[in-house]
Short mmCIF file of C-alpha atoms and ligand atoms in Angstrom, two decimals:
data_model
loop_
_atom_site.label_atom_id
_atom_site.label_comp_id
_atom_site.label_asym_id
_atom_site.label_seq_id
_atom_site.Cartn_x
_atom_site.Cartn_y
_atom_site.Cartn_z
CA UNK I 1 29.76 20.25 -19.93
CA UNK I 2 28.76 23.52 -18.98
CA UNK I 3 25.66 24.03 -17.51
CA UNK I 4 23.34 26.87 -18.98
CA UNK I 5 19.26 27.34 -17.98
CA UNK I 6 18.87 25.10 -21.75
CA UNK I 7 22.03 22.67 -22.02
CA UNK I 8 18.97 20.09 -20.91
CA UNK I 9 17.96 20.68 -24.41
CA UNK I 10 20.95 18.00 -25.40
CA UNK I 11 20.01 15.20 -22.84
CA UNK I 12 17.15 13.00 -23.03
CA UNK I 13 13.72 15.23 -21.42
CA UNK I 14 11.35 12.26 -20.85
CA UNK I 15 7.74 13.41 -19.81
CA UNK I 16 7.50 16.47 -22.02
CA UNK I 17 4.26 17.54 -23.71
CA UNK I 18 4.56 17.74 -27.52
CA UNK I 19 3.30 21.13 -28.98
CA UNK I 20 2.23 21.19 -32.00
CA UNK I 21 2.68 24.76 -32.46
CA UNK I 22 6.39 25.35 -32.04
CA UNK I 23 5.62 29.00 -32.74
CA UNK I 24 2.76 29.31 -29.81
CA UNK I 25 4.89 27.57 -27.28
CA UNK I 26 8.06 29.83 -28.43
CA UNK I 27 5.76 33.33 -27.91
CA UNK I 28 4.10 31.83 -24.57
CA UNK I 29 8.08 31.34 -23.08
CA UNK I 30 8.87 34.55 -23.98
CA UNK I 31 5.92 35.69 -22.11
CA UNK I 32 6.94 33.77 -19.43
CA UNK I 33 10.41 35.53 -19.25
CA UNK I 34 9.09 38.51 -19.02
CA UNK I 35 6.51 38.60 -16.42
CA UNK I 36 7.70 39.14 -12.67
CA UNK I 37 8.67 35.86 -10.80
CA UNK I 38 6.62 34.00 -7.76
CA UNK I 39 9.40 34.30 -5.48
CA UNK I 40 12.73 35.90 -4.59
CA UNK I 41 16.35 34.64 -4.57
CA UNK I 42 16.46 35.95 -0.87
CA UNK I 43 13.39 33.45 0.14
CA UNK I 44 15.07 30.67 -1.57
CA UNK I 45 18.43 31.32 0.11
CA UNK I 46 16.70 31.63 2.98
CA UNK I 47 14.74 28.25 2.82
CA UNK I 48 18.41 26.49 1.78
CA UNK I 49 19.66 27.83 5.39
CA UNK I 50 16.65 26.50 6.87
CA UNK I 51 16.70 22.89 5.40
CA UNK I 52 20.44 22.90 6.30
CA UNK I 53 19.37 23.52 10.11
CA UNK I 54 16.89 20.77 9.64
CA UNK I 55 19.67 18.69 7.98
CA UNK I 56 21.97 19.11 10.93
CA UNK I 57 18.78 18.50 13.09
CA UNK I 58 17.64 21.28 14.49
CA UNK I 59 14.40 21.31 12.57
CA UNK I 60 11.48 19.42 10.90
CA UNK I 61 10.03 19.64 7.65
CA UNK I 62 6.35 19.21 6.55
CA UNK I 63 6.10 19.57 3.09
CA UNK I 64 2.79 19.05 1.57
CA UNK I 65 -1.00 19.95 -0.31
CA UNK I 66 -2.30 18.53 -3.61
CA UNK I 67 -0.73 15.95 -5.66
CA UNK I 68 -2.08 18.18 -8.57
CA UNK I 69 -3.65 21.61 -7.99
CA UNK I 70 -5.72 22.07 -10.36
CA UNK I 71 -7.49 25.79 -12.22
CA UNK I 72 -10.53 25.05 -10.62
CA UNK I 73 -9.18 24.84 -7.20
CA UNK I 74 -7.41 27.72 -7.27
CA UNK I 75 -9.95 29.30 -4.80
CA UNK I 76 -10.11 31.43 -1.87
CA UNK I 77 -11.67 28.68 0.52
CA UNK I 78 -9.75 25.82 -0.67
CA UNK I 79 -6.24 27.63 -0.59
CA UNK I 80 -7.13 29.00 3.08
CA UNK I 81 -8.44 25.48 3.98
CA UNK I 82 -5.01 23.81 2.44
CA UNK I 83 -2.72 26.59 4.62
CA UNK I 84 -4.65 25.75 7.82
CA UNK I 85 -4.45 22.10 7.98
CA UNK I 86 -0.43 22.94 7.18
CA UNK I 87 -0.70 25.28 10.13
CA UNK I 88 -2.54 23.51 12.47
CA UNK I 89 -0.35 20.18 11.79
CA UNK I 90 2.94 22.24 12.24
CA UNK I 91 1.75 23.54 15.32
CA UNK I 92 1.33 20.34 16.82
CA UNK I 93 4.81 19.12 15.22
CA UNK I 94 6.39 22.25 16.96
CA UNK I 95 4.56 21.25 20.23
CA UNK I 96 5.28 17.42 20.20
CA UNK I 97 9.15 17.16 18.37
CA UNK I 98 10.03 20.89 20.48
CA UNK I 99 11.84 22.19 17.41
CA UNK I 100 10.88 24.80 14.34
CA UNK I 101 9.10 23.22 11.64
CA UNK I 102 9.91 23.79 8.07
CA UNK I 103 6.70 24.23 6.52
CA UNK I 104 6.47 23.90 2.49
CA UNK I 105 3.13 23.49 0.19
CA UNK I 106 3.21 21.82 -2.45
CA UNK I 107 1.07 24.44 -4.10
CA UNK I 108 1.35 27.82 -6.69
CA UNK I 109 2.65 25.95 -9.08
CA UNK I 110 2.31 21.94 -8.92
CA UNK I 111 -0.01 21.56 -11.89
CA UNK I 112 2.01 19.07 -13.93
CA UNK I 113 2.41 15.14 -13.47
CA UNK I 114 4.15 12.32 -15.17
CA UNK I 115 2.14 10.03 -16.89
CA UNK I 116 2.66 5.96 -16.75
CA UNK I 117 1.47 6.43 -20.95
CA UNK I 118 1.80 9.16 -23.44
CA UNK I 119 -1.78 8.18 -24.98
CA UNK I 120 -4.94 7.14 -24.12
CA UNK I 121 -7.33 5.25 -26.44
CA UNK I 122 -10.96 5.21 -25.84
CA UNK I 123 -13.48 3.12 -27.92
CA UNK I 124 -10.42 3.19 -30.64
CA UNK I 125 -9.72 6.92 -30.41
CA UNK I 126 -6.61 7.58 -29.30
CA UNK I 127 -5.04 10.94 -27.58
CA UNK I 128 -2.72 12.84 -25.98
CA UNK I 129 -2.74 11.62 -21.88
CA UNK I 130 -3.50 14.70 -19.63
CA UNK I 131 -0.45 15.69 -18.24
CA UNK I 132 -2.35 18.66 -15.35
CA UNK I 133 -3.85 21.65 -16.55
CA UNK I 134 -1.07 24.01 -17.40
CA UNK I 135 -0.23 21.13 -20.19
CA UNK I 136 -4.10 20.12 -21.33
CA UNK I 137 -7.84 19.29 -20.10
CA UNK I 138 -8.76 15.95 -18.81
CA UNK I 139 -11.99 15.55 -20.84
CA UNK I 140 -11.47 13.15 -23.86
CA UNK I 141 -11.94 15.71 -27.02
CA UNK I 142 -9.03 16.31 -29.06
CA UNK I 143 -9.37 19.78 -28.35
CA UNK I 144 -8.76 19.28 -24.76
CA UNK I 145 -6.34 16.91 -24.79
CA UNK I 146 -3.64 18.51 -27.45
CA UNK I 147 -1.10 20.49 -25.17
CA UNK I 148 -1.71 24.16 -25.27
CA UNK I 149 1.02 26.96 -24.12
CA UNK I 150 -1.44 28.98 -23.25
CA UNK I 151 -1.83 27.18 -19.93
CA UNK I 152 1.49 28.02 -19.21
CA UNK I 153 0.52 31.38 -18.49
CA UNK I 154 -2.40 30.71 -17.05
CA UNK I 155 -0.67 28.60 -14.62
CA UNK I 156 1.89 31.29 -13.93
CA UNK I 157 -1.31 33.38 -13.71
CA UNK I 158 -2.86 31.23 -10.93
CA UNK I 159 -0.06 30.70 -9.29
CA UNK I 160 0.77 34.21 -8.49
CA UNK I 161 -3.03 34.58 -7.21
CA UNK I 162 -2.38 31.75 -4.61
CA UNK I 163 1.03 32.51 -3.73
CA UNK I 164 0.10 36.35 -3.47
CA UNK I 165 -3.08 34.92 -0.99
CA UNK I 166 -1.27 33.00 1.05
CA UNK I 167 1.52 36.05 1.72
CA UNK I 168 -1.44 38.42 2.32
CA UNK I 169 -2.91 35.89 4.91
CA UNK I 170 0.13 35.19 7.09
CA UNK I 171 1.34 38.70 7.03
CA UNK I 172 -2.13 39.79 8.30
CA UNK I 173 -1.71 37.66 11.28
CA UNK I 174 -3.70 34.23 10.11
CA UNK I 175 -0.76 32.32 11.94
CA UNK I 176 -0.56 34.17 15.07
CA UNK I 177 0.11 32.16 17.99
CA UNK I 178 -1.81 34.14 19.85
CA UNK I 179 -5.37 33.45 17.46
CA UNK I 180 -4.53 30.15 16.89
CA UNK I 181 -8.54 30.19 16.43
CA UNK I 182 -8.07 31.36 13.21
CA UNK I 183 -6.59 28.12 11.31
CA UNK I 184 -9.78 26.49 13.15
CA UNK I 185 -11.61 24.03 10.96
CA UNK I 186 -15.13 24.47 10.58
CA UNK I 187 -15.10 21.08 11.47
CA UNK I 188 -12.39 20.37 13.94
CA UNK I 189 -14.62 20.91 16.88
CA UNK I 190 -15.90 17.50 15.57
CA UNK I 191 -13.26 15.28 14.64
CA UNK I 192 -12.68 12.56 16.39
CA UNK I 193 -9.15 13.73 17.65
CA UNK I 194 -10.20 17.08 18.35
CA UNK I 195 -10.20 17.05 22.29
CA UNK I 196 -5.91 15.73 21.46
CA UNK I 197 -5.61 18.92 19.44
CA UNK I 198 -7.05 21.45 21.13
CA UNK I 199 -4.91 20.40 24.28
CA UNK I 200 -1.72 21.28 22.48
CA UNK I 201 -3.35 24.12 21.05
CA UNK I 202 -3.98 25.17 24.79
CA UNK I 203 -0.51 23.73 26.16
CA UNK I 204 1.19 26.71 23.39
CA UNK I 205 -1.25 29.40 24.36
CA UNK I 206 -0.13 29.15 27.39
CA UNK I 207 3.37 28.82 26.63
CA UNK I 208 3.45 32.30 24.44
CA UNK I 209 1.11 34.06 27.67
CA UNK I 210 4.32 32.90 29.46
CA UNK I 211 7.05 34.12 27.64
CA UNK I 212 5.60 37.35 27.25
CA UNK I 213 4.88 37.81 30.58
CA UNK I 214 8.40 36.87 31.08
CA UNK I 215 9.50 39.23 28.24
CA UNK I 216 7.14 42.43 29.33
CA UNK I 217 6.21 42.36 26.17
CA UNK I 218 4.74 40.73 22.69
CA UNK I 219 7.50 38.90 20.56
CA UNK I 220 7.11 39.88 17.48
CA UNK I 221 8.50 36.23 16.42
CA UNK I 222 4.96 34.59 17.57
CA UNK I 223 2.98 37.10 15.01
CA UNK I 224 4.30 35.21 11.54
CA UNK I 225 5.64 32.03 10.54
CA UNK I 226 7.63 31.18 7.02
CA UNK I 227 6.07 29.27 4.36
CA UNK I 228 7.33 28.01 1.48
CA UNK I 229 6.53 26.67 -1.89
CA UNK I 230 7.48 23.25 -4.40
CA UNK I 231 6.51 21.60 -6.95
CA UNK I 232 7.85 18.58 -9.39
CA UNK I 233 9.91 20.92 -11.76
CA UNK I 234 8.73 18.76 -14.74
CA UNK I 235 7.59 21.03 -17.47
CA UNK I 236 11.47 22.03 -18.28
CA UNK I 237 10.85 24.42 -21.04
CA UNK I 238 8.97 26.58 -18.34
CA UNK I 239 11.16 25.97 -15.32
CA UNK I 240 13.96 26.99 -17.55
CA UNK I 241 11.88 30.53 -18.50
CA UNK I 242 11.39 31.31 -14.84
CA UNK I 243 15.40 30.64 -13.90
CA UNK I 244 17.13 34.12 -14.07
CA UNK I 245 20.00 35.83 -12.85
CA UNK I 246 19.14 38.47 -9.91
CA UNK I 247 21.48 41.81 -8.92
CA UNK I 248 24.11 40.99 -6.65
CA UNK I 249 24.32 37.12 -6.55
CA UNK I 250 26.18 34.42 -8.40
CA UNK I 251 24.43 31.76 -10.87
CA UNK I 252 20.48 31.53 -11.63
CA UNK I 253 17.56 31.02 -9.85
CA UNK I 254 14.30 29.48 -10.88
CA UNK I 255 12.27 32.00 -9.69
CA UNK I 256 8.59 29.89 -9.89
CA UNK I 257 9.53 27.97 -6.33
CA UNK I 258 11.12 27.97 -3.77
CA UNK I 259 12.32 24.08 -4.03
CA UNK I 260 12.15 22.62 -7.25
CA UNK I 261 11.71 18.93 -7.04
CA UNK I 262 12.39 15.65 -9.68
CA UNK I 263 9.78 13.01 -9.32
CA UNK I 264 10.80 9.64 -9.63
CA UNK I 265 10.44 9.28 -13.47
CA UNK I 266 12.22 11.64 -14.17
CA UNK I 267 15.85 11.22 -12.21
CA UNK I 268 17.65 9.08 -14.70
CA UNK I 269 21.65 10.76 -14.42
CA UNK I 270 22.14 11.86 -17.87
CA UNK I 271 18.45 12.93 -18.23
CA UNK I 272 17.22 16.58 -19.35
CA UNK I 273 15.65 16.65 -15.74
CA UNK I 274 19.15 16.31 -13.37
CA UNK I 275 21.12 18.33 -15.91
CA UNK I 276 18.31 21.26 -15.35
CA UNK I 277 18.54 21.03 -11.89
CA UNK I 278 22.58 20.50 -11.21
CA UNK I 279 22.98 24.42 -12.11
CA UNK I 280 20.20 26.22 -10.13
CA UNK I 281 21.40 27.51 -6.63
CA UNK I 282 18.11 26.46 -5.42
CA UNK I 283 17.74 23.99 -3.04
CA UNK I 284 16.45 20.37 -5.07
CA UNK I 285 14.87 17.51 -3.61
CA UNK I 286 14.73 14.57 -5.39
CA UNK I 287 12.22 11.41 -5.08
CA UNK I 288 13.94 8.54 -4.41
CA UNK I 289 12.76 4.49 -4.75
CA UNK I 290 13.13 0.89 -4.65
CA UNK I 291 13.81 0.06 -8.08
CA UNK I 292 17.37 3.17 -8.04
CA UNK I 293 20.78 1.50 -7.57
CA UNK I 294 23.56 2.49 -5.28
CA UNK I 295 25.21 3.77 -8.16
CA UNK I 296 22.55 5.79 -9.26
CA UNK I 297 21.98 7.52 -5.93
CA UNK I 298 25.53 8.11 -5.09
CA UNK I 299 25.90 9.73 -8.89
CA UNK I 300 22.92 11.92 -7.58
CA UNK I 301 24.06 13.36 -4.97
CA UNK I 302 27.68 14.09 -6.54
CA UNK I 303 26.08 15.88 -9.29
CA UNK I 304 23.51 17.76 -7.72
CA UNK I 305 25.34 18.71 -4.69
CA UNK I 306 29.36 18.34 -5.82
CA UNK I 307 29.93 21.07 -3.11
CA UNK I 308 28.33 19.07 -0.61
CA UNK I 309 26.55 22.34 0.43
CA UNK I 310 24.36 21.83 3.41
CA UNK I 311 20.89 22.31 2.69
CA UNK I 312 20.98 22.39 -0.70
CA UNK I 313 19.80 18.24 -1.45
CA UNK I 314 16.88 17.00 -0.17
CA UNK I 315 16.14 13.17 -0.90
CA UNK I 316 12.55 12.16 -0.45
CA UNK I 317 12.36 8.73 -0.28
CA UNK I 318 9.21 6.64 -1.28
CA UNK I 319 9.15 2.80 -0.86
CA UNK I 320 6.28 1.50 0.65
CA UNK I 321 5.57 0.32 4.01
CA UNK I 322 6.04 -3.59 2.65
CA UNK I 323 9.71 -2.67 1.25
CA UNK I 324 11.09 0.11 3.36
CA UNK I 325 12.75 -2.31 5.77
CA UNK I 326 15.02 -3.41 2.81
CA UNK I 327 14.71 -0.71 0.64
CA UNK I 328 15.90 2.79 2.74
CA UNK I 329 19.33 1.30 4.66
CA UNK I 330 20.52 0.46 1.09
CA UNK I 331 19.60 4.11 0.43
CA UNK I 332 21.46 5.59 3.36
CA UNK I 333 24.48 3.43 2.84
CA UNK I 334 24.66 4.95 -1.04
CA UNK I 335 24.49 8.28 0.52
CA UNK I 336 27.37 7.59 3.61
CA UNK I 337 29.87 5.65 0.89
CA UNK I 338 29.44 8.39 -1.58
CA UNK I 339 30.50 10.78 1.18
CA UNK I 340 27.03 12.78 1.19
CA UNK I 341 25.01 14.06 3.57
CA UNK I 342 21.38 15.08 2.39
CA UNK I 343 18.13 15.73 4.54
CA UNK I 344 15.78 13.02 4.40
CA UNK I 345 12.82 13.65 4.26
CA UNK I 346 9.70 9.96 3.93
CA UNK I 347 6.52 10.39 1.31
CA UNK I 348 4.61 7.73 2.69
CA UNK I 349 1.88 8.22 -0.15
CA UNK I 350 3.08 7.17 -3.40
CA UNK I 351 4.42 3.69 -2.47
CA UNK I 352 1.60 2.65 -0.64
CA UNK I 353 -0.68 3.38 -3.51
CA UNK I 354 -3.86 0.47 -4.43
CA UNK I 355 -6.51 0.19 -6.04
CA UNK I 356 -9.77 -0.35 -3.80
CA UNK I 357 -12.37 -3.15 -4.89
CA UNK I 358 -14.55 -0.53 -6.35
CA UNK I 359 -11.72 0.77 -9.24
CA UNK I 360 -10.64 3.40 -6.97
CA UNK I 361 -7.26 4.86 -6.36
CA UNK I 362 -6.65 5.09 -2.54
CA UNK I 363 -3.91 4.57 0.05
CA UNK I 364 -4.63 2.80 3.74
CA UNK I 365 -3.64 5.24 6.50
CA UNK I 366 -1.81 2.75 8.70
CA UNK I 367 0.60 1.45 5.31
CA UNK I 368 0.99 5.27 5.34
CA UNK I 369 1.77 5.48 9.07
CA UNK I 370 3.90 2.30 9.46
CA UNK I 371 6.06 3.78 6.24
CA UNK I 372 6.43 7.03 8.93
CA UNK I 373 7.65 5.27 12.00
CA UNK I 374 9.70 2.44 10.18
CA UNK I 375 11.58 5.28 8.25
CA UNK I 376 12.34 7.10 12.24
CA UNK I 377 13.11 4.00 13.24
CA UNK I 378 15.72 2.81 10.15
CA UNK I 379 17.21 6.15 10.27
CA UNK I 380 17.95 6.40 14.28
CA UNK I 381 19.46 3.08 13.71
CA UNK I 382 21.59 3.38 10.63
CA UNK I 383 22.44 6.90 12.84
CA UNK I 384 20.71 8.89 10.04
CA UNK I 385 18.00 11.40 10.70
CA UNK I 386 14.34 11.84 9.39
CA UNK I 387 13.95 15.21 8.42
CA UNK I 388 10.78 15.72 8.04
CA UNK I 389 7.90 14.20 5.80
CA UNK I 390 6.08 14.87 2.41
CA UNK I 391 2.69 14.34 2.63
CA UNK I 392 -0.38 14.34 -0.30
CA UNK I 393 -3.74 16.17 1.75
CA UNK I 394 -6.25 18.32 1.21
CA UNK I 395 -7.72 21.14 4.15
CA UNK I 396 -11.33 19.07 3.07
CA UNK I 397 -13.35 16.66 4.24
CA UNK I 398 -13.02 14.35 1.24
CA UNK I 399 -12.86 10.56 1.01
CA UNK I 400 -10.36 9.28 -0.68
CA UNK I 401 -7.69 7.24 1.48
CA UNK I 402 -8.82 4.25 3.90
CA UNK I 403 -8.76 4.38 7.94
CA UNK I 404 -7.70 6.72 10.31
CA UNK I 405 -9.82 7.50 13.44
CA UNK I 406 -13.10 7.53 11.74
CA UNK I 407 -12.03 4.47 9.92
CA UNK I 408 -13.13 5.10 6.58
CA UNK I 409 -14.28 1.88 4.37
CA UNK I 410 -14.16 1.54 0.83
CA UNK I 411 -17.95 2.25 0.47
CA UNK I 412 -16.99 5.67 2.14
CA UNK I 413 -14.79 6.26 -0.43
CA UNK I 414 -17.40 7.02 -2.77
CA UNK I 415 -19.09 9.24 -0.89
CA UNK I 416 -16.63 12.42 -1.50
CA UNK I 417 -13.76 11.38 -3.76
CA UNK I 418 -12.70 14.25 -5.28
CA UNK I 419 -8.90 13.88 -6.15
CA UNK I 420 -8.64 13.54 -10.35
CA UNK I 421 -5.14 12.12 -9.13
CA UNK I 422 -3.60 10.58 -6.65
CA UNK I 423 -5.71 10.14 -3.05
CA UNK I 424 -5.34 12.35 -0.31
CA UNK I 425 -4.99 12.44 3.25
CA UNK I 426 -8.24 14.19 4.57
CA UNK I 427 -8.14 17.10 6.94
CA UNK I 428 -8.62 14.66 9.86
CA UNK I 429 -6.10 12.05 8.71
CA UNK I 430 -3.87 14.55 8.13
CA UNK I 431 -4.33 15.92 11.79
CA UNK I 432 -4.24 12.37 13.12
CA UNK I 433 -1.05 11.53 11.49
CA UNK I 434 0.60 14.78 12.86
CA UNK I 435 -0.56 14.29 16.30
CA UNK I 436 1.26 10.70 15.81
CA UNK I 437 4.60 12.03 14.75
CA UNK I 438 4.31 14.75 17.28
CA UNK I 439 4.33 11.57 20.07
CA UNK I 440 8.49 11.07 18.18
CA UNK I 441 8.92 14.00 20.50
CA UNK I 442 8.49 12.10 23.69
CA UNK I 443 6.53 15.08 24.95
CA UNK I 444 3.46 13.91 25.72
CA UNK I 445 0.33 15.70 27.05
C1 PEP M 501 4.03 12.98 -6.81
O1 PEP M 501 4.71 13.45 -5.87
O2 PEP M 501 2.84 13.32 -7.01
C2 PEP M 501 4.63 11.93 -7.66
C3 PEP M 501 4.23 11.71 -8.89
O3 PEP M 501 5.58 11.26 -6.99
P1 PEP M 501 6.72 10.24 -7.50
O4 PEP M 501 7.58 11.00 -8.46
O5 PEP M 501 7.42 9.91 -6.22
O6 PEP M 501 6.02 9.06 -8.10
CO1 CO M 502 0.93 12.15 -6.25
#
């Protein structure tokens, strides 16, 4: 069949909101069309070369942020706060592995989730289910719930505010190696593992004093890093508005991200979602689990990377600490007998999610560790490589997974739970589990 930005439009598109107003969402699309893109076909060519490095090895990735952004958060402090603890983490990855890191949010643009139900009923009302705010509003009024377009553009909208933040920041010297005071924390000087961090922090200091001294001069190279953007592409009438074709280059381009991703409910083969994603010349990840057959993973990879272009598949895969030891050689051996090569990359969150005693979502911080070294581990020996890692955390002190150094109970968990979705790695259990993978390096302090 041949692939346009809307031949999904004949496969099944599971997880769509329904509008109600065909006409609304129609003139809110051609809106979208319209207005200037989040990102260039040069960035997202040259993330693809950089995931292919980290495929052959040379790199790791660190993708993560929010599992939903939401309007609200779309704030100076909290984006600034969500880009340092990105920073800071990589900085220790680059110290400990002694390689680039990749580093990709999962921010300007990852307001929309799957839903386990299409309704809700409350005291025998039932609703639409929230689906993130460029769909609806959590709060249980009709007027909330039913899916408005307008929050497409508004999402675009907010989007373009962070994205256009977090250029202004790095290019104005935020991730200098030489200031690496300015990613500080208010807090770091407190955690628990600061004394770890601030040693690396030191150890590169001195390393970029060194090479300059060497060089008789600044390099240029420690002024700026790269960072990139992803989110689920799940709302497929607007991914499909943002994919254009640019001067000068072959095929289309969703223009909203830099790498597009397909969550785990929505990978089925002849689905709306793969068919969408088989034609961009972005780089795709895709979320991969326990309950996908060989089949279905092999059939992945041949139709979203028939060229078998390097960089261009990422699989994320995201099992569980309890069923990783069965679950990801199965994986890998899909992958080697279809021919394939893709860059793995572990989410440790969304397998390991329970449900505390006290009705809250949360996720322990050593399931979410153990998932981290048991995938290095299956992967050096099934001679695989990990990639890199995908990671749901905030830049705040919040509450909301279990342990770590501090040790966090479920009582704390009440204390500052502030995720409406999935739990979050805190600044310092993000930092923690960083300095951890860092150790994978064999460079120790
Ligand atoms: C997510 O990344 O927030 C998510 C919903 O993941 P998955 O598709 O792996 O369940
Ligand atoms: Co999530």
């Amino acid at each position: 069949m041949t692939w346009t930005p809307e031949s999904w439009q004949t496969r099944p598109a599971v997880q769509q909101p329904e509008y109600p107003d065909r006409a609304a969402l129609d003139a809110a699309l051609a809106e979208l069309r319209r207005l200037p893109p989040l990102v260039t076909s040069w960035e997202v060519n040259a993330l693809k070369a950089k995931l292919a490095q980290a495929q052959a090895g040379h790199s790791f990735v660190l993708q993560g942020g929010d599992c939903a952004e939401s309007f609200a958060d779309c704030e100076s402090s909290l984006i600034a706060n969500r880009l340092k603890v990105l920073l800071q983490m990589s900085l220790v990855l680059v110290h400990g592995l002694r390689m680039p890191v990749v580093r990709i949010g999962r921010i300007a643009g990852q307001y929309a989730k799957p839903r386990s139900a299409d309704v809700e009923t409350r005291d025998g009302v039932t609703l639409p289910c929230y689906r993130g705010d460029t769909v609806n509003a959590p709060e249980f009024t009709a007027a909330s719930r039913i899916p408005n377009p307008q929050l497409l553009l508004e999402g675009h909208k907010r989007s373009a505010m962070t994205i256009n933040f977090v250029r202004g920041l790095i290019d104005g010297g935020f991730a200098d190696l030489h200031h690496p005071e300015y990613w500080d924390l208010d807090w770091v000087h407190h955690a628990p593992l600061a004394e770890q961090y601030s040693k690396r922090v030191q150890a590169i200091t001195d390393s970029v004093k060194f090479m300059e001294t060497l060089a008789g001069q600044t390099i240029g190279e420690f002024n700026r890093v790269d960072f990139y953007t992803s989110h689920e592409a799940l709302l497929l009438n607007a991914e499909a508005a943002q994919t254009r074709r640019v001067p000068r280059q072959p095929g289309y381009y969703n223009l909203s991200t830099h790498l597009p991703w397909i969550g785990l409910r929505t990978a089925a083969i002849d689905g709306a979602h793969v068919e969408y994603m088989r034609g961009i010349r972005n780089p795709v990840a895709v979320k991969v689990g326990a309950s996908m057959s060989a089949e279905w993973i092999a059939e992945l990879c041949r139709v979203l990377n028939p060229d078998r272009e390097p960089g261009r598949l990422t699989l994320i895969h995201r099992l569980g600490a309890g069923k990783i030891d069965a679950g990801l050689p199965k994986i890998i051996d899909a992958v080697r007998a279809a021919g394939h090569d893709v860059l793995w990359l572990c989410d440790p969150m969304h397998g390991n999610t329970q449900t505390a005693g006290n009705g809250l979502k949360t996720r322990r911080f050593d399931d979410i560790l153990s998932e981290v070294e048991a995938s290095f581990a299956i992967h050096a020996a099934c001679g695989t490589r990990l990639g890199g890692v995908h990671l749901e955390l905030t830049g705040e002190d919040v509450t909301e997974c279990l342990g770590g150094a501090r040790d966090l109970t479920e009582t704390d968990l009440e204390r500052a739970y502030r995720s409406a979705v999935d739990p979050r790695l805190n600044y310092e259990q993000a930092l923690e589990l960083a300095l951890k993978i860092a150790a994978h390096g064999g460079h120790k302090l």
